[in-house]
Amino acid sequence: MDPSDVERMRLKKQQQNAQRNEKETAEEESTVEDDVNISEELRRVRMLWPELTKRTLSTFRARGLFRSTDLSNEEWEQLGRDLANCNQLESLNLEDAVGGADVGDYKTSFLFRGWTKSNSIKDMDLGCNGFGLEGVQSIVPFLQNTSSLKYLDVSGNNIQSDGFNAIFRALRDSPIESLNCDDCGIESIEINSDCIPRNLKRLVLGENSINAAGCHVYFRSMQPDMDLSKATGSALQKREHCCRK
C-alpha cells in the first residue's frame, strides 16, 4: 500500500475517534446538566434505574411506584425523554403508577410529550392510571410512531368508546398482536374495517357494556386466527346475543 494511503487512513481513523469522544463528552455534560436541575424525586428514580441516564435500559417496571413520588409536570416530561433516549427499551410496566382519576390525564400527557416514538418497545402496561380520552389522545402520536409494539394494556382506565376507537385507529398499521381494554367504560365500537389493526390476534374487552351494534363490529374485526376465548366478560355474553340476531 502506498505510504500516502496509509497516512490518509490513519488520519481518518484519528478523526473518527475524536468525533466519537466529542459526542460522548457532550452526552455526559448534558446528563450532568440535567441532573443539577432535577428534583430529589426524579434523582431517586434515576438512582433506581441508572440505565436511564446511560441509555441502556431494556426493562422498566415501576408498578405503583410513582403514587408516592411527587414528580412535577416538567419532570414527567423529562422522564418521557429519558425513556425515549433508551433505544434498547423493550418492556415497560407503569400499571397504577402515573396517577389517579384526578391527575391521570395531565400526567400521562406530559409523559408522552417527552416520549413520542420508539423503535424498540415491544410490550407496554399502562393499566389503572386514571386517564380517559385526553390521556389517550396524548398517547396516540406515540402509538402511531412505534414500529415494534406487540402488546398494549390500558385496562382499568376510563377511556370509554371514543378512547378505544382512537387507540384502534392509531394501531392500524402497527405490529400489535394483543390489546387489553378490560374495564374501560366502553359501550360502543365504531370502527371501519380498514381501521382494524392488521396483526391483532388477542383483544380483551371484559367488564365493558358493549351494545349489540358494537358487538357486531367487534366480531367482524376478528382475524381468522384470533383467539376468541380471550374476548372475555360481557363481550362474550354479547356474542351469543349477536349470533341470535
GROMACS .gro file of C-alpha atoms in nm:
model
  245
    1MET     CA    1   0.000   0.000   0.000
    2ASP     CA    2   0.124   0.347  -0.085
    3PRO     CA    3   0.257   0.536   0.223
    4SER     CA    4   0.028   0.827   0.145
    5ASP     CA    5  -0.274   0.594   0.158
    6VAL     CA    6  -0.162   0.462   0.494
    7GLU     CA    7  -0.131   0.815   0.627
    8ARG     CA    8  -0.477   0.909   0.498
    9MET     CA    9  -0.628   0.604   0.668
   10ARG     CA   10  -0.450   0.690   0.993
   11LEU     CA   11  -0.577   1.048   0.985
   12LYS     CA   12  -0.930   0.934   0.902
   13LYS     CA   13  -0.934   0.692   1.197
   14GLN     CA   14  -0.795   0.960   1.425
   15GLN     CA   15  -1.071   1.199   1.315
   16GLN     CA   16  -1.342   0.937   1.374
   17ASN     CA   17  -1.210   0.870   1.725
   18ALA     CA   18  -1.207   1.241   1.800
   19GLN     CA   19  -1.567   1.280   1.683
   20ARG     CA   20  -1.674   0.980   1.892
   21ASN     CA   21  -1.505   1.121   2.204
   22GLU     CA   22  -1.660   1.462   2.144
   23LYS     CA   23  -2.009   1.307   2.119
   24GLU     CA   24  -1.962   1.104   2.438
   25THR     CA   25  -1.837   1.412   2.624
   26ALA     CA   26  -2.137   1.617   2.509
   27GLU     CA   27  -2.377   1.343   2.625
   28GLU     CA   28  -2.207   1.326   2.965
   29GLU     CA   29  -2.221   1.704   3.007
   30SER     CA   30  -2.589   1.701   2.909
   31THR     CA   31  -2.661   1.433   3.169
   32VAL     CA   32  -2.474   1.630   3.439
   33GLU     CA   33  -2.663   1.948   3.349
   34ASP     CA   34  -2.997   1.764   3.364
   35ASP     CA   35  -2.903   1.610   3.697
   36VAL     CA   36  -2.834   1.952   3.850
   37ASN     CA   37  -3.180   2.080   3.759
   38ILE     CA   38  -3.398   1.785   3.859
   39SER     CA   39  -3.579   1.731   4.186
   40GLU     CA   40  -3.484   1.484   4.455
   41GLU     CA   41  -3.776   1.261   4.344
   42LEU     CA   42  -3.657   1.227   3.985
   43ARG     CA   43  -3.300   1.186   4.108
   44ARG     CA   44  -3.415   0.885   4.312
   45VAL     CA   45  -3.584   0.740   4.004
   46ARG     CA   46  -3.258   0.768   3.813
   47MET     CA   47  -3.069   0.609   4.102
   48LEU     CA   48  -3.309   0.313   4.097
   49TRP     CA   49  -3.262   0.278   3.721
   50PRO     CA   50  -2.909   0.405   3.641
   51GLU     CA   51  -2.953   0.265   3.290
   52LEU     CA   52  -3.194   0.555   3.226
   53THR     CA   53  -2.914   0.808   3.206
   54LYS     CA   54  -2.675   0.560   3.048
   55ARG     CA   55  -2.943   0.496   2.784
   56THR     CA   56  -2.901   0.119   2.812
   57LEU     CA   57  -3.231   0.038   2.986
   58SER     CA   58  -3.414  -0.264   2.840
   59THR     CA   59  -3.688  -0.318   3.102
   60PHE     CA   60  -3.865  -0.052   3.310
   61ARG     CA   61  -4.101  -0.190   3.573
   62ALA     CA   62  -4.239   0.072   3.810
   63ARG     CA   63  -4.579  -0.068   3.903
   64GLY     CA   64  -4.732   0.156   4.169
   65LEU     CA   65  -4.403   0.336   4.232
   66PHE     CA   66  -4.493   0.692   4.139
   67ARG     CA   67  -4.807   0.705   4.352
   68SER     CA   68  -4.586   0.823   4.639
   69THR     CA   69  -4.345   1.021   4.422
   70ASP     CA   70  -4.431   1.386   4.366
   71LEU     CA   71  -4.298   1.448   4.016
   72SER     CA   72  -4.382   1.783   3.859
   73ASN     CA   73  -4.528   1.808   3.509
   74GLU     CA   74  -4.185   1.902   3.373
   75GLU     CA   75  -4.028   1.601   3.543
   76TRP     CA   76  -4.285   1.366   3.391
   77GLU     CA   77  -4.188   1.512   3.055
   78GLN     CA   78  -3.818   1.464   3.138
   79LEU     CA   79  -3.886   1.102   3.237
   80GLY     CA   80  -4.050   1.061   2.896
   81ARG     CA   81  -3.737   1.198   2.728
   82ASP     CA   82  -3.520   0.964   2.936
   83LEU     CA   83  -3.728   0.669   2.817
   84ALA     CA   84  -3.716   0.795   2.458
   85ASN     CA   85  -3.336   0.802   2.473
   86CYS     CA   86  -3.322   0.434   2.573
   87ASN     CA   87  -3.318   0.277   2.228
   88GLN     CA   88  -3.288  -0.072   2.380
   89LEU     CA   89  -3.605  -0.042   2.590
   90GLU     CA   90  -3.835  -0.336   2.512
   91SER     CA   91  -4.066  -0.372   2.814
   92LEU     CA   92  -4.247  -0.108   3.021
   93ASN     CA   93  -4.479  -0.158   3.319
   94LEU     CA   94  -4.636   0.159   3.460
   95GLU     CA   95  -4.951  -0.006   3.593
   96ASP     CA   96  -5.106   0.206   3.870
   97ALA     CA   97  -4.801   0.431   3.855
   98VAL     CA   98  -4.878   0.756   3.675
   99GLY     CA   99  -5.173   0.883   3.880
  100GLY     CA  100  -5.535   0.855   3.985
  101ALA     CA  101  -5.855   0.979   3.825
  102ASP     CA  102  -5.786   1.342   3.920
  103VAL     CA  103  -5.435   1.360   3.773
  104GLY     CA  104  -5.405   1.070   3.528
  105ASP     CA  105  -5.486   1.267   3.214
  106TYR     CA  106  -5.239   1.550   3.252
  107LYS     CA  107  -4.956   1.338   3.396
  108THR     CA  108  -4.994   1.094   3.107
  109SER     CA  109  -4.996   1.389   2.866
  110PHE     CA  110  -4.666   1.521   3.000
  111LEU     CA  111  -4.504   1.176   2.997
  112PHE     CA  112  -4.588   1.127   2.629
  113ARG     CA  113  -4.497   1.483   2.543
  114GLY     CA  114  -4.141   1.375   2.611
  115TRP     CA  115  -4.178   1.025   2.463
  116THR     CA  116  -4.324   1.044   2.114
  117LYS     CA  117  -4.181   0.741   1.935
  118SER     CA  118  -3.992   0.413   1.979
  119ASN     CA  119  -3.832   0.155   1.753
  120SER     CA  120  -3.763  -0.091   2.034
  121ILE     CA  121  -4.061  -0.115   2.273
  122LYS     CA  122  -4.247  -0.448   2.248
  123ASP     CA  123  -4.483  -0.457   2.545
  124MET     CA  124  -4.636  -0.175   2.747
  125ASP     CA  125  -4.866  -0.184   3.051
  126LEU     CA  126  -5.041   0.146   3.129
  127GLY     CA  127  -5.329  -0.009   3.324
  128CYS     CA  128  -5.514   0.161   3.613
  129ASN     CA  129  -5.366   0.509   3.576
  130GLY     CA  130  -5.685   0.713   3.585
  131PHE     CA  131  -5.665   0.861   3.236
  132GLY     CA  132  -5.950   0.899   2.992
  133LEU     CA  133  -5.990   1.032   2.638
  134GLU     CA  134  -5.750   1.323   2.695
  135GLY     CA  135  -5.479   1.085   2.809
  136VAL     CA  136  -5.543   0.856   2.512
  137GLN     CA  137  -5.510   1.149   2.272
  138SER     CA  138  -5.167   1.225   2.417
  139ILE     CA  139  -5.059   0.862   2.367
  140VAL     CA  140  -5.185   0.836   2.006
  141PRO     CA  141  -4.878   1.004   1.842
  142PHE     CA  142  -4.654   0.755   2.022
  143LEU     CA  143  -4.866   0.460   1.907
  144GLN     CA  144  -4.852   0.586   1.551
  145ASN     CA  145  -4.473   0.614   1.567
  146THR     CA  146  -4.376   0.284   1.722
  147SER     CA  147  -4.260   0.009   1.492
  148SER     CA  148  -4.224  -0.285   1.734
  149LEU     CA  149  -4.512  -0.272   1.987
  150LYS     CA  150  -4.690  -0.609   2.013
  151TYR     CA  151  -4.868  -0.586   2.349
  152LEU     CA  152  -5.057  -0.291   2.499
  153ASP     CA  153  -5.258  -0.288   2.823
  154VAL     CA  154  -5.478   0.012   2.905
  155SER     CA  155  -5.722  -0.180   3.125
  156GLY     CA  156  -5.884  -0.005   3.419
  157ASN     CA  157  -5.868   0.341   3.259
  158ASN     CA  158  -6.197   0.515   3.181
  159ILE     CA  159  -6.114   0.575   2.814
  160GLN     CA  160  -6.473   0.496   2.708
  161SER     CA  161  -6.578   0.434   2.350
  162ASP     CA  162  -6.405   0.735   2.193
  163GLY     CA  163  -6.075   0.643   2.358
  164PHE     CA  164  -6.096   0.282   2.243
  165ASN     CA  165  -6.179   0.384   1.887
  166ALA     CA  166  -5.883   0.629   1.887
  167ILE     CA  167  -5.643   0.358   2.007
  168PHE     CA  168  -5.773   0.108   1.749
  169ARG     CA  169  -5.722   0.355   1.466
  170ALA     CA  170  -5.375   0.456   1.590
  171LEU     CA  171  -5.265   0.091   1.593
  172ARG     CA  172  -5.395   0.009   1.245
  173ASP     CA  173  -5.051  -0.013   1.079
  174SER     CA  174  -4.862  -0.132   1.385
  175PRO     CA  175  -4.740  -0.487   1.462
  176ILE     CA  176  -4.973  -0.501   1.767
  177GLU     CA  177  -5.086  -0.857   1.842
  178SER     CA  178  -5.250  -0.824   2.185
  179LEU     CA  179  -5.463  -0.539   2.323
  180ASN     CA  180  -5.619  -0.533   2.671
  181CYS     CA  181  -5.905  -0.285   2.720
  182ASP     CA  182  -6.069  -0.463   3.013
  183ASP     CA  183  -6.294  -0.240   3.231
  184CYS     CA  184  -6.253   0.077   3.026
  185GLY     CA  185  -6.612   0.206   3.020
  186ILE     CA  186  -6.661   0.108   2.654
  187GLU     CA  187  -7.023   0.098   2.535
  188SER     CA  188  -6.991   0.107   2.157
  189ILE     CA  189  -6.736   0.032   1.885
  190GLU     CA  190  -6.737   0.250   1.576
  191ILE     CA  191  -6.455   0.128   1.353
  192ASN     CA  192  -6.442   0.088   0.977
  193SER     CA  193  -6.299  -0.243   0.862
  194ASP     CA  194  -5.995  -0.070   0.711
  195CYS     CA  195  -5.906   0.075   1.054
  196ILE     CA  196  -5.872  -0.261   1.230
  197PRO     CA  197  -5.513  -0.341   1.338
  198ARG     CA  198  -5.387  -0.587   1.080
  199ASN     CA  199  -5.186  -0.811   1.311
  200LEU     CA  200  -5.421  -0.821   1.610
  201LYS     CA  201  -5.471  -1.173   1.749
  202ARG     CA  202  -5.593  -1.111   2.103
  203LEU     CA  203  -5.844  -0.848   2.217
  204VAL     CA  204  -5.969  -0.831   2.577
  205LEU     CA  205  -6.288  -0.630   2.634
  206GLY     CA  206  -6.417  -0.779   2.958
  207GLU     CA  207  -6.615  -0.572   3.209
  208ASN     CA  208  -6.744  -0.338   2.936
  209SER     CA  209  -7.112  -0.294   2.846
  210ILE     CA  210  -7.082  -0.305   2.467
  211ASN     CA  211  -7.407  -0.265   2.275
  212ALA     CA  212  -7.522  -0.514   2.012
  213ALA     CA  213  -7.413  -0.298   1.717
  214GLY     CA  214  -7.070  -0.259   1.867
  215CYS     CA  215  -7.054  -0.631   1.924
  216HIS     CA  216  -7.112  -0.698   1.554
  217VAL     CA  217  -6.820  -0.466   1.469
  218TYR     CA  218  -6.610  -0.635   1.735
  219PHE     CA  219  -6.653  -0.985   1.599
  220ARG     CA  220  -6.614  -0.871   1.239
  221SER     CA  221  -6.277  -0.733   1.345
  222MET     CA  222  -6.151  -1.076   1.447
  223GLN     CA  223  -5.870  -1.210   1.232
  224PRO     CA  224  -5.912  -1.573   1.116
  225ASP     CA  225  -5.659  -1.696   1.372
  226MET     CA  226  -5.770  -1.470   1.658
  227ASP     CA  227  -5.831  -1.644   1.991
  228LEU     CA  228  -6.199  -1.579   2.072
  229SER     CA  229  -6.153  -1.724   2.418
  230LYS     CA  230  -5.968  -1.404   2.506
  231ALA     CA  231  -6.275  -1.193   2.433
  232THR     CA  232  -6.370  -1.206   2.797
  233GLY     CA  233  -6.657  -1.086   3.012
  234SER     CA  234  -6.953  -0.901   2.866
  235ALA     CA  235  -6.809  -0.920   2.514
  236LEU     CA  236  -6.856  -1.296   2.512
  237GLN     CA  237  -7.204  -1.264   2.657
  238LYS     CA  238  -7.287  -1.016   2.383
  239ARG     CA  239  -7.155  -1.258   2.124
  240GLU     CA  240  -7.436  -1.503   2.197
  241HIS     CA  241  -7.690  -1.223   2.166
  242CYS     CA  242  -7.537  -1.106   1.837
  243CYS     CA  243  -7.534  -1.454   1.694
  244ARG     CA  244  -7.908  -1.486   1.758
  245LYS     CA  245  -7.982  -1.168   1.568
   0.00000   0.00000   0.00000
